[in-house]
Short mmCIF file of C-alpha atoms in Angstrom, two decimals:
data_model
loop_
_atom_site.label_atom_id
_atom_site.label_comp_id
_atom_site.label_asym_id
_atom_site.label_seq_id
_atom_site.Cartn_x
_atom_site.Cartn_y
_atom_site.Cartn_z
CA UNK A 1 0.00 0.00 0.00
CA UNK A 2 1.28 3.22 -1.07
CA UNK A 3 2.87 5.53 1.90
CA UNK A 4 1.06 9.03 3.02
CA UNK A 5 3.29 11.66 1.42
CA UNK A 6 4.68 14.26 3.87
CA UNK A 7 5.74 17.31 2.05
CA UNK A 8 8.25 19.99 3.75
CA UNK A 9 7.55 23.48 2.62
CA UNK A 10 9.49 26.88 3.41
CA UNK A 11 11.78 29.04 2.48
CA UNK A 12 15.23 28.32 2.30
CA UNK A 13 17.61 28.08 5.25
CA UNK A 14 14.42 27.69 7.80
CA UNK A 15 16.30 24.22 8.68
CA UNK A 16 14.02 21.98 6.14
CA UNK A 17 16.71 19.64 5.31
CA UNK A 18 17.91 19.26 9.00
CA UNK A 19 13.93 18.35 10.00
CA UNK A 20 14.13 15.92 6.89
CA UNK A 21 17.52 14.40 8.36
CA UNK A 22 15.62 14.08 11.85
CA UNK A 23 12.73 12.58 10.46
CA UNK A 24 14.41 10.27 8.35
CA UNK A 25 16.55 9.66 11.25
CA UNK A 26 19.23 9.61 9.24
CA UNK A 27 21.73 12.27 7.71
CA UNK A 28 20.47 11.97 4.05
CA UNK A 29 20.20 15.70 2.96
CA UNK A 30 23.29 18.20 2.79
CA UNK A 31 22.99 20.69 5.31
CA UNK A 32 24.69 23.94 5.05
CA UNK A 33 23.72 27.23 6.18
CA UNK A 34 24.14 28.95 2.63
CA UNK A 35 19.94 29.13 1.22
CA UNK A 36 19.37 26.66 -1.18
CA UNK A 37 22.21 23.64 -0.65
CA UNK A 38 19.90 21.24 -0.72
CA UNK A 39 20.94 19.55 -3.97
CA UNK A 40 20.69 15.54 -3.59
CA UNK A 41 17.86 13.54 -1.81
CA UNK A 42 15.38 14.98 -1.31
CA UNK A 43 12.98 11.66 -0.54
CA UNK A 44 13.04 9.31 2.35
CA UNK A 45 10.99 6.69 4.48
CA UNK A 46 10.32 7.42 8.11
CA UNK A 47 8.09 5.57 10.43
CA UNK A 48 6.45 7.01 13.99
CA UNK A 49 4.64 4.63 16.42
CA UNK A 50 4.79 1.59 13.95
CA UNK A 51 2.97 4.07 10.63
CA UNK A 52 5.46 4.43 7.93
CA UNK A 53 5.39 7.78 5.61
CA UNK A 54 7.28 9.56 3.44
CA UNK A 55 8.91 12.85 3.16
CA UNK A 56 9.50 14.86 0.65
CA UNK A 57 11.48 18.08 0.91
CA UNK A 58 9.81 20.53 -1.83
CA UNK A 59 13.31 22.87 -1.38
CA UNK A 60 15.08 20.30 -3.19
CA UNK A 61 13.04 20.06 -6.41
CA UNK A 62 14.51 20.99 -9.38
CA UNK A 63 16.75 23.76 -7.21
CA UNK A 64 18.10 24.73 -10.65
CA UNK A 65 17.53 28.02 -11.99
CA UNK A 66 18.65 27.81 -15.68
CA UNK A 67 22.10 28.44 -14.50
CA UNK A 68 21.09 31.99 -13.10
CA UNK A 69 22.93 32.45 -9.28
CA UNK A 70 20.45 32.23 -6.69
CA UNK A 71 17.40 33.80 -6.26
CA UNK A 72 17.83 36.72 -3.62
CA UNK A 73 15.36 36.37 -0.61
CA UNK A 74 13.38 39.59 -1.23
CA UNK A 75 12.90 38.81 -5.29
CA UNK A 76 10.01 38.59 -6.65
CA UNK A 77 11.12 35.38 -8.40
CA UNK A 78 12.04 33.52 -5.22
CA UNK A 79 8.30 34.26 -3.65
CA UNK A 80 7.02 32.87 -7.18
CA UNK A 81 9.15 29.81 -6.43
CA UNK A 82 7.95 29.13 -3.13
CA UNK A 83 4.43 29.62 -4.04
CA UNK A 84 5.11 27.01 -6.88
CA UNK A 85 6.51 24.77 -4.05
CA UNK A 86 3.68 25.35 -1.56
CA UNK A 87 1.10 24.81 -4.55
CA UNK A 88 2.26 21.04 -5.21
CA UNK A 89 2.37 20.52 -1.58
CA UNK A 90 -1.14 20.82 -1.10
CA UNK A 91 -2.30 19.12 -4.74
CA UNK A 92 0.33 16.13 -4.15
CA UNK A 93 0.62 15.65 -0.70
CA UNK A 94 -1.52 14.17 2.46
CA UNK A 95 0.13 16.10 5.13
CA UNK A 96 2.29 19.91 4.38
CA UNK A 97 4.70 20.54 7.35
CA UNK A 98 4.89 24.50 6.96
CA UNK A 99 9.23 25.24 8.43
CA UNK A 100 9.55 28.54 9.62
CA UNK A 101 12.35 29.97 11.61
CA UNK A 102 11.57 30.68 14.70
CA UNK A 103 15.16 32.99 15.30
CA UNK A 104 13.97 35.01 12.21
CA UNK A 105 10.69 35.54 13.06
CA UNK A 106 7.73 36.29 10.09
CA UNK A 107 9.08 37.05 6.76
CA UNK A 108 7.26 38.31 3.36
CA UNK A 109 7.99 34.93 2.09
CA UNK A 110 6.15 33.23 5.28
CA UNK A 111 3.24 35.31 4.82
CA UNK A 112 2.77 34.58 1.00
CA UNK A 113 2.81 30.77 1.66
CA UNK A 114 0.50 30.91 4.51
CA UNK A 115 -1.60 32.77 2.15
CA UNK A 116 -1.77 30.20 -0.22
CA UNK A 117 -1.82 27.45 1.89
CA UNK A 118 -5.11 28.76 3.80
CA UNK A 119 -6.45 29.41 0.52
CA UNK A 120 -6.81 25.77 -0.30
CA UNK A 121 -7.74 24.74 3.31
CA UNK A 122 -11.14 26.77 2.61
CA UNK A 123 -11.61 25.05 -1.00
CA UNK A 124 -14.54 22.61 0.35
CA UNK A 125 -16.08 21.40 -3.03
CA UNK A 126 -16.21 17.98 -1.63
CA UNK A 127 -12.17 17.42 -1.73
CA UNK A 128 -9.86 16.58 1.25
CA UNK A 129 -7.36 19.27 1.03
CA UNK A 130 -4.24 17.70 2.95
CA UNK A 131 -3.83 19.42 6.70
CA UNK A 132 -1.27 21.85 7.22
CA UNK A 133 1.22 22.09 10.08
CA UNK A 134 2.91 24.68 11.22
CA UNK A 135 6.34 24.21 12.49
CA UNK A 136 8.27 26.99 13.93
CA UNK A 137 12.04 25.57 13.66
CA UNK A 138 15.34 27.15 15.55
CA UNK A 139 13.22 27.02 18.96
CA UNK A 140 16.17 25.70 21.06
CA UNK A 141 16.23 28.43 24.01
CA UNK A 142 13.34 29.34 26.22
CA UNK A 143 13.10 32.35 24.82
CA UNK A 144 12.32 31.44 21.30
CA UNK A 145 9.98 28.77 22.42
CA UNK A 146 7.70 31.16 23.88
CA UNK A 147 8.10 33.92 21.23
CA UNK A 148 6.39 31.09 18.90
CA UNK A 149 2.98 32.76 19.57
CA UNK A 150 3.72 35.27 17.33
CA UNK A 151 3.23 32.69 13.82
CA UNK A 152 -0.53 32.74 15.02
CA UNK A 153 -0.49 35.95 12.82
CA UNK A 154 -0.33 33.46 10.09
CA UNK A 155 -4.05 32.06 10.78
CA UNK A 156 -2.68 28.36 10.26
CA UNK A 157 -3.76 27.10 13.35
CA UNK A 158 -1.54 26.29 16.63
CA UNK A 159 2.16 26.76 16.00
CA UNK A 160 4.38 23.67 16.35
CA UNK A 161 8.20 25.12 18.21
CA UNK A 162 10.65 22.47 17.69
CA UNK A 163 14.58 22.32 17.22
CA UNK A 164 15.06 20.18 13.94
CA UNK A 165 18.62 19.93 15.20
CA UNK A 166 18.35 18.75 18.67
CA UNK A 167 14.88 17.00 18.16
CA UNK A 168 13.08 19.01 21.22
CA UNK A 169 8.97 19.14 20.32
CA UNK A 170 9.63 16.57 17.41
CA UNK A 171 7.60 13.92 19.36
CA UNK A 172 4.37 16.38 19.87
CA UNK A 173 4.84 16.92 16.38
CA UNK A 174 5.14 13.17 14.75
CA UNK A 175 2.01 12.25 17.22
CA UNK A 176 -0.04 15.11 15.32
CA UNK A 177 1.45 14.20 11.90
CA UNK A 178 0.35 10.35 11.97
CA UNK A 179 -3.33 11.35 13.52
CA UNK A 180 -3.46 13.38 10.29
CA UNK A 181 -3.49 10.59 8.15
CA UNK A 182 -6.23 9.98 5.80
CA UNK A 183 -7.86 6.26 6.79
CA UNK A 184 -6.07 3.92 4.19
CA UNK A 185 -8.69 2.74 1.81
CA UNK A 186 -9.71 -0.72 0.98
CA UNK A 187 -7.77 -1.42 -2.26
CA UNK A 188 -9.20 -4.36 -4.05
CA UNK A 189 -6.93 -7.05 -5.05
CA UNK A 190 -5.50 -6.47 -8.01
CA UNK A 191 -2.71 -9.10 -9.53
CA UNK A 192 -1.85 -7.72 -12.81
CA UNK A 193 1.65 -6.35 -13.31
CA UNK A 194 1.90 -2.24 -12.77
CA UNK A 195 3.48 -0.55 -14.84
CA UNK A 196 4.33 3.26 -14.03
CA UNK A 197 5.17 5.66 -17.30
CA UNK A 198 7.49 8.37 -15.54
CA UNK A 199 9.36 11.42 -16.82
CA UNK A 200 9.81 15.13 -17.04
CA UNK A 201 6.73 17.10 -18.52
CA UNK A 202 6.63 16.61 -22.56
CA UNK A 203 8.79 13.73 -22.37
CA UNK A 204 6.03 11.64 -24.07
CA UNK A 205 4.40 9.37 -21.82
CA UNK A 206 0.86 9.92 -22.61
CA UNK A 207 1.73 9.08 -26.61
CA UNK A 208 3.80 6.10 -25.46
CA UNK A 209 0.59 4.87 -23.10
CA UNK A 210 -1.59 5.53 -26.26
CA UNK A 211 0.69 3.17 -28.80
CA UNK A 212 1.07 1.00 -25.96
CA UNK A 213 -2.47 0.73 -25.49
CA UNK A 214 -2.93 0.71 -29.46
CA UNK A 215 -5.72 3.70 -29.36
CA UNK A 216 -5.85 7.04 -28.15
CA UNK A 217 -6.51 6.39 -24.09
CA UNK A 218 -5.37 9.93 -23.06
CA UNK A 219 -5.02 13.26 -24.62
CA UNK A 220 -1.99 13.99 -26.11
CA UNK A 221 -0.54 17.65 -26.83
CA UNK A 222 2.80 19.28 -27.12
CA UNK A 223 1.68 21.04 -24.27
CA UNK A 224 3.40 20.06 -20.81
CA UNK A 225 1.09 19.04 -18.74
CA UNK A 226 -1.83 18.48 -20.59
CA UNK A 227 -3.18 14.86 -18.97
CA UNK A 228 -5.34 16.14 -15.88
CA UNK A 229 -5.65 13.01 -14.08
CA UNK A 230 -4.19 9.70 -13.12
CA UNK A 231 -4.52 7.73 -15.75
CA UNK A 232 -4.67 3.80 -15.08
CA UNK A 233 -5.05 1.77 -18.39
CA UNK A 234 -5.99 -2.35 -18.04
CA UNK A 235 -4.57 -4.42 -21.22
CA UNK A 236 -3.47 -7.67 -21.65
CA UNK A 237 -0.47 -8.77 -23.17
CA UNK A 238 0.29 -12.28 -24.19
CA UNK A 239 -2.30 -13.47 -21.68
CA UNK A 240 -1.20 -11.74 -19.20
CA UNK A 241 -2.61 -8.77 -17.05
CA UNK A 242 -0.97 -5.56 -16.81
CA UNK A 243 -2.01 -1.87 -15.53
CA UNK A 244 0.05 1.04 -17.18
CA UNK A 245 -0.12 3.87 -14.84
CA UNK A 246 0.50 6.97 -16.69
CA UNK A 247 2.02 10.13 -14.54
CA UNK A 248 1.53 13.06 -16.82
CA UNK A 249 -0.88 14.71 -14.13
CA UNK A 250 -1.65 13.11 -11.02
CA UNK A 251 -3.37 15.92 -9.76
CA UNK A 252 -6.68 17.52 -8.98
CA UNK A 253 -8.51 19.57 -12.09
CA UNK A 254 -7.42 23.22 -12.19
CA UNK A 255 -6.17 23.45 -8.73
CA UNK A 256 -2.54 24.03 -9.54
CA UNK A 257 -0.82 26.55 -12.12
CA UNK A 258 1.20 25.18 -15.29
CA UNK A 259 4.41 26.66 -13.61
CA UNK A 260 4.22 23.76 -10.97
CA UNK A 261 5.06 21.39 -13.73
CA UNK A 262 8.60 21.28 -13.35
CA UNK A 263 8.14 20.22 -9.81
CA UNK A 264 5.67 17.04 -10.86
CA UNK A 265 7.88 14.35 -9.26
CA UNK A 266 5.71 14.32 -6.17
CA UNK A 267 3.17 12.81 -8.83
CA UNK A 268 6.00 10.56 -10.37
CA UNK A 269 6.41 9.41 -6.41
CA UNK A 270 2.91 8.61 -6.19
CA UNK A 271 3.01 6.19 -9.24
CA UNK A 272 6.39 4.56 -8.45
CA UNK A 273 5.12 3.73 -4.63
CA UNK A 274 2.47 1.29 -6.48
CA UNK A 275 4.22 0.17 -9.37
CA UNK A 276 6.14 -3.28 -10.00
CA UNK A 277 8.54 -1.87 -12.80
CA UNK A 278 8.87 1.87 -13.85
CA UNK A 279 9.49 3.26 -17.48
CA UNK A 280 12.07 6.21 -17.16
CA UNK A 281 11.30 8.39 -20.43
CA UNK A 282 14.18 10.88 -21.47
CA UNK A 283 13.73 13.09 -23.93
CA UNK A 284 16.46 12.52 -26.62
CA UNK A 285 15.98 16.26 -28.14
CA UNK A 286 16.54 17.50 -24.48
CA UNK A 287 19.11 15.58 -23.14
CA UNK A 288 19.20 14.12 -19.62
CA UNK A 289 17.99 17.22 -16.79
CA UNK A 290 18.32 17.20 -13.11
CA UNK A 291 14.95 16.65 -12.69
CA UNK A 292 15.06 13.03 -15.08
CA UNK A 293 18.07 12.27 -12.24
CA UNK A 294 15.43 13.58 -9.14
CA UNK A 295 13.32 10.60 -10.89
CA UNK A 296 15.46 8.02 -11.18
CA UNK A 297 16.60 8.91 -7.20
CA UNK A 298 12.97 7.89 -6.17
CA UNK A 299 12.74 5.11 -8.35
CA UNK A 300 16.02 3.82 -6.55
CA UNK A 301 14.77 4.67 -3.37
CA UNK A 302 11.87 2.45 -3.56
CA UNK A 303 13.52 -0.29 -4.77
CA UNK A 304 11.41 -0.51 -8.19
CA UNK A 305 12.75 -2.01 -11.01
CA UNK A 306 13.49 0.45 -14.26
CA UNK A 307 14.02 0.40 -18.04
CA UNK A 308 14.90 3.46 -19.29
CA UNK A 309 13.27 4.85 -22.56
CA UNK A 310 15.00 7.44 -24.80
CA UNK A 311 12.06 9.27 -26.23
CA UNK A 312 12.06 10.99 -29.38
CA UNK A 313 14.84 9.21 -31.32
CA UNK A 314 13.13 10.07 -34.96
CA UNK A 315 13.90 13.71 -33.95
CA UNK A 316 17.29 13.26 -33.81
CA UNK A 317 20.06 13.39 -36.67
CA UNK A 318 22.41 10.14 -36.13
CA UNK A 319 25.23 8.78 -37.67
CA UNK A 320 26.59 5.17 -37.22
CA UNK A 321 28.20 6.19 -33.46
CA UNK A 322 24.99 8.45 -32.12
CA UNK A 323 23.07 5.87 -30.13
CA UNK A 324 26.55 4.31 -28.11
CA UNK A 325 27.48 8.15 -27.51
CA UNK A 326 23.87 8.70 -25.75
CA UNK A 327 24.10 5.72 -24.35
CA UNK A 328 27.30 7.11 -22.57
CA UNK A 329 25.70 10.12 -21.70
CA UNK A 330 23.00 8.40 -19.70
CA UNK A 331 25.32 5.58 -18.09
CA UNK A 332 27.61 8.79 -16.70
CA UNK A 333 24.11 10.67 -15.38
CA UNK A 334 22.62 7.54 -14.17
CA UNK A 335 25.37 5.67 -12.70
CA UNK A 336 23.47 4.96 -9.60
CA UNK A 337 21.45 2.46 -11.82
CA UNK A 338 24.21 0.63 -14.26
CA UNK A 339 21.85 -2.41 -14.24
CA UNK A 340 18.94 -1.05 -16.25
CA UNK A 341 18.16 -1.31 -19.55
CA UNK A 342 18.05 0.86 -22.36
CA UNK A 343 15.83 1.00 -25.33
CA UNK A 344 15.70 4.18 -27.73
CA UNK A 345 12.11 4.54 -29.16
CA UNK A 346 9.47 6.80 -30.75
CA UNK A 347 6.32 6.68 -28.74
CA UNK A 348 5.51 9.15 -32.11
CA UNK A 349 6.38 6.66 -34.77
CA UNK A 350 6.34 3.34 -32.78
CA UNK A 351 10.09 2.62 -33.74
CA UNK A 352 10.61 -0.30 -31.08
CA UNK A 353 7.65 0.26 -28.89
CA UNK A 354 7.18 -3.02 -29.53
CA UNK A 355 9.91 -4.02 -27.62
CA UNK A 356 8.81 -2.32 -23.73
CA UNK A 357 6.37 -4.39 -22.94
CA UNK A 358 8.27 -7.58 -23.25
CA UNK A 359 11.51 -5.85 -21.82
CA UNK A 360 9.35 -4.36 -18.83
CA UNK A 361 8.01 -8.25 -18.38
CA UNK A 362 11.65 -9.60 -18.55
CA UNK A 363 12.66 -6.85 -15.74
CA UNK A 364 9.68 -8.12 -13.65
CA UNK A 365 10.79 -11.98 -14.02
CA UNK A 366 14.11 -10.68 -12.66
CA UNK A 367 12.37 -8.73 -9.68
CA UNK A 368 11.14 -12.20 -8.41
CA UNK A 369 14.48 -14.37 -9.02
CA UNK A 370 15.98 -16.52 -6.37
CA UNK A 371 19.26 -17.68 -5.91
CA UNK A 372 19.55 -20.86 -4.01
CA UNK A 373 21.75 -20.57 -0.99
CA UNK A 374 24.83 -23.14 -1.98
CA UNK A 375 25.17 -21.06 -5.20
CA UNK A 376 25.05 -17.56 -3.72
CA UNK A 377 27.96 -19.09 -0.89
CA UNK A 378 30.25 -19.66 -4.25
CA UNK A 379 30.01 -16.47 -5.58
CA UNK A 380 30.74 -15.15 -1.80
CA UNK A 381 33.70 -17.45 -1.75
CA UNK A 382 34.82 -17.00 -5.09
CA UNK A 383 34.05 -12.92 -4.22
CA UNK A 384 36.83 -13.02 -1.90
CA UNK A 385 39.60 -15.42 -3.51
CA UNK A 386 39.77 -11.70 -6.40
CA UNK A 387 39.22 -9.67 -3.06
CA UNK A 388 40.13 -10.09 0.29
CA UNK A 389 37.51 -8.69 2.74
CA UNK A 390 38.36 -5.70 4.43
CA UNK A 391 40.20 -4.63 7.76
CA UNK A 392 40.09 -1.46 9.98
CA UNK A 393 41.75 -0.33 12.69
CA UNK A 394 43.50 -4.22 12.88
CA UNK A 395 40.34 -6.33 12.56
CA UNK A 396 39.39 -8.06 9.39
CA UNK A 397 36.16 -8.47 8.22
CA UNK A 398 34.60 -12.46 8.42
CA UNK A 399 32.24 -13.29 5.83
CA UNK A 400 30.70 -16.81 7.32
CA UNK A 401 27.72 -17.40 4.84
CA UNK A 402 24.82 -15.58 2.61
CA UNK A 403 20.99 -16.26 2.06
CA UNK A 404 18.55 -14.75 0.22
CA UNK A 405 15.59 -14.00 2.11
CA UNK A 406 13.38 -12.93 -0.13
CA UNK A 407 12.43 -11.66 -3.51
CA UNK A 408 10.70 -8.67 -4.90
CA UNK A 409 13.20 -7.14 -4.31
CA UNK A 410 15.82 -9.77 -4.26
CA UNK A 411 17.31 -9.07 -0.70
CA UNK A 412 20.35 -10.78 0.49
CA UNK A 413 21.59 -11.04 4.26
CA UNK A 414 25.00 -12.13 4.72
CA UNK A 415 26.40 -12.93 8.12
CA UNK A 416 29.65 -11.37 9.05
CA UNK A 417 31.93 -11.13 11.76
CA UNK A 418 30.87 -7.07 12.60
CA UNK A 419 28.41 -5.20 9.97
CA UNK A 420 30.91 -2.40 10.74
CA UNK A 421 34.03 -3.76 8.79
CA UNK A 422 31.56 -3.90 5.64
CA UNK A 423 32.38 -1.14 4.20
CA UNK A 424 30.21 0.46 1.44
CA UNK A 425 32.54 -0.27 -1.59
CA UNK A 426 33.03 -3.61 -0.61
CA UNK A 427 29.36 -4.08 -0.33
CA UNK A 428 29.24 -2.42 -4.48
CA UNK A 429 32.18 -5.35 -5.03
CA UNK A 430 30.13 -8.19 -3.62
CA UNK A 431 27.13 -6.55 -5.72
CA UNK A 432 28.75 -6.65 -8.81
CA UNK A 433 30.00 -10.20 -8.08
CA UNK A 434 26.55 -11.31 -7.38
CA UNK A 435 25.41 -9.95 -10.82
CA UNK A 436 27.85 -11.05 -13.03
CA UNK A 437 26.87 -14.27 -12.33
CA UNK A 438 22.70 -13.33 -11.72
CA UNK A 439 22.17 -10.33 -14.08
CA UNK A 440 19.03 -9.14 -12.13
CA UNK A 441 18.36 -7.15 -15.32
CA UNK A 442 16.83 -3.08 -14.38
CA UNK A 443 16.33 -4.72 -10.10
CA UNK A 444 18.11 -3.18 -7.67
CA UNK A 445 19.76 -5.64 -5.14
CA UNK A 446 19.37 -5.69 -1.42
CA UNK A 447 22.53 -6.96 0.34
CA UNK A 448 22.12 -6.85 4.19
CA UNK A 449 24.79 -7.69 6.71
CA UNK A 450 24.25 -9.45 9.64
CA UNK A 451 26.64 -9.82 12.54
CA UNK A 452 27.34 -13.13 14.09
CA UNK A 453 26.83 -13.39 18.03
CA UNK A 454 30.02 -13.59 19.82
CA UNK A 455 32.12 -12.56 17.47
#
């Protein structure tokens, strides 16, 4: 069942990323105290009194701005960007933790988001707009903790005055944020294969859904961000079921502004969560953006399996080396995913659409392999005869045995001496080792360690 989406809005350098870390209870996001750093995940799983969720910090979408430096505080520009921000929040999201800082006190910027967000509280029309918290961040001394009172002004309801860094008030918080929840619904049981069509806006998808589908299933336009809806499509192919979930617009009618576009991987988030394998569409007469990485980062992140699609290929002039110097290009940008495949198509002119579906199915097969345990022990012995295991600080790391506990994705625990000595290239060695004998073609591989009692 897909998670409830927590989305962190604010303004930069309100301490969004260092909430996300404490949430996440991990230190995933760069923190710096320069606005705008945060660069590189900008997704993450958390859990609170056994309910798991995700965040999503809305700072770190697309922070590009066409190369321009960054946007000063006070422009007019960086207010539009926030709004933007704050606008997909409440269209994408079940829960919008509002970050202020509680040292600075109320700022322009504060006030225009508050603005919108109460906005969209009031839209009744029979909708559940997500709740809104308000989080007043920096609140470490006494002082500031009391001086809270004054975000009332923003007419968002009871201020929340927490340290993101220290963690004091996080617990009132989380307790709030879970109650918030929408009731998960009763899903019926569905066993087809899910399919999610992902990508920047105009990359294609809703074409390649329509000559996937063979007839025209959703509008198509040169215009990003044409498809309204979520768009769920039931075919069979070869006898077998299969829903393609199309991600052009996951979003409620004529609630958000075309601007927001560029942030719409909250709505690729939303498909991946309930897909099985995700098409990754890149538009060849764009190149590879940040955002098409931002995509690929969630897809990762939920463990989903991926073929990526190079969209657009009858647009582009070739010679005899065009397609293995684009293939280059995306290896370099996607390097986090070597495993998947690539397929370079026209979703306009069907060259080799006929070739996703079965490659998506052959990804699938992959996602539910299984290595039996003598075999996976070889490759572990065999792993270390090219590579002794690692040592630190005079202790050697033991590798005793490996197992794989389960597939979907296949996830490996292997049971070591100390889970410490591991270290993460070592782990990307055994990985490799693992596939060059198992290709798990476009599945990411979990490899656990486990430490041995006693040892």
């Amino acid at each position: 069942m897909p998670k409830p989406i927590v989305a962190l809005v604010g303004r930069p350098n309100v301490g969004k990323s260092t909430l996300f870390n404490r949430l996440a209870g991990e230190r995933l996001a760069i923190v710096d105290s320069t606005p705008g750093t945060t660069r590189d995940r900008i997704f993450a799983e958390a859990e609170w009194n056994g309910i798991p969720f995700a965040i999503v910090d809305t700072g770190g979408i697309d922070p590009t701005h066409g190369g321009k430096s960054p946007l000063s505080i006070g422009s007019a520009d960086f207010i539009a960007q926030i709004r933007e921000q704050a606008l997909v929040a409440v269209c994408d999201a079940e829960v919008v933790l509002f970050i202020t800082d509680g040292a600075e006190g109320i700022t322009a910027a504060d006030r225009e988001v508050a603005e919108i967000l109460r906005r969209y509280q009031k839209t009744a029309e029979g909708k559940r707009w997500p709740p809104i918290l308000l989080v007043v961040n920096k609140c470490e001394s006494p002082d500031r903790h009391s001086q809270a009172v004054q975000f009332y002004e923003l007419g968002l309801g009871d201020p929340y005055p927490i340290s993101g860094l220290h963690g004091m008030g996080a617990g009132d918080l989380l307790d709030d944020l879970v109650a918030s929840f929408p009731p998960p619904s009763e899903a019926e049981e569905d066993e087809s294969v899910k399919i999610a069509i992902v990508g920047k806006p105009n990359a294609g998808k809703s074409s390649l859904l329509n000559k996937l589908v063979g007839a025209e299933r959703a509008i198509v336009s040169p215009i990003p961000g044409t498809t309204r809806d979520a768009i769920d499509t039931k075919i069979e192919f070869n006898g077998l079921p299969i829903t393609l979930i199309d991600t052009a617009g996951i979003r409620r009618r004529g609630k958000i502004d075309p601007g927001v576009e560029k942030y719409s991987v909250l709505r690729s988030f939303k498909a991946i969560e309930r897909a099985d394998v995700v098409l990754l569409l890149i538009d060849a007469t764009t190149g590879i953006s940040a955002q098409d990485t931002h995509i690929a980062g969630f897809v990762l992140d939920a463990w989903k399996s991926t073929v990526v699609l190079v969209n657009k290929w009858d647009a582009i002039e070739k010679d005899s080396f065009t397609m293995d110097e684009y293939t280059q290009v995306v290896r370099r940008e996607l390097n986090f995913m070597a495993y998947v495949p690539l397929l370079f198509i026209s979703a306009k002119t069907g060259q080799r659409v006929d070739q996703v579906l079965p490659m998506a199915l052959r990804v699938q097969e992959e996602r539910l392999a299984r290595i039996i345990t003598s075999k996976l022990n070889q490759v572990l012995r065999d792993a270390l005869d090219v590579h002794s295991a690692p040592s630190h600080a005079g202790r050697q790391l033991k590798i005793y045995y490996g197992a794989q506990v389960r597939t979907n994705p296949p996830t490996f625990v292997i049971h070591v001496n100390d889970p410490k000595l591991l270290h993460f290239s070592y782990l990307r060695f055994l990985e490799n080792r693992i596939r060059d004998q198992y290709e798990f073609l476009g599945t990411p591989i979990k490899i656990i360690a486990k430490g041995h009692k006693g040892d």
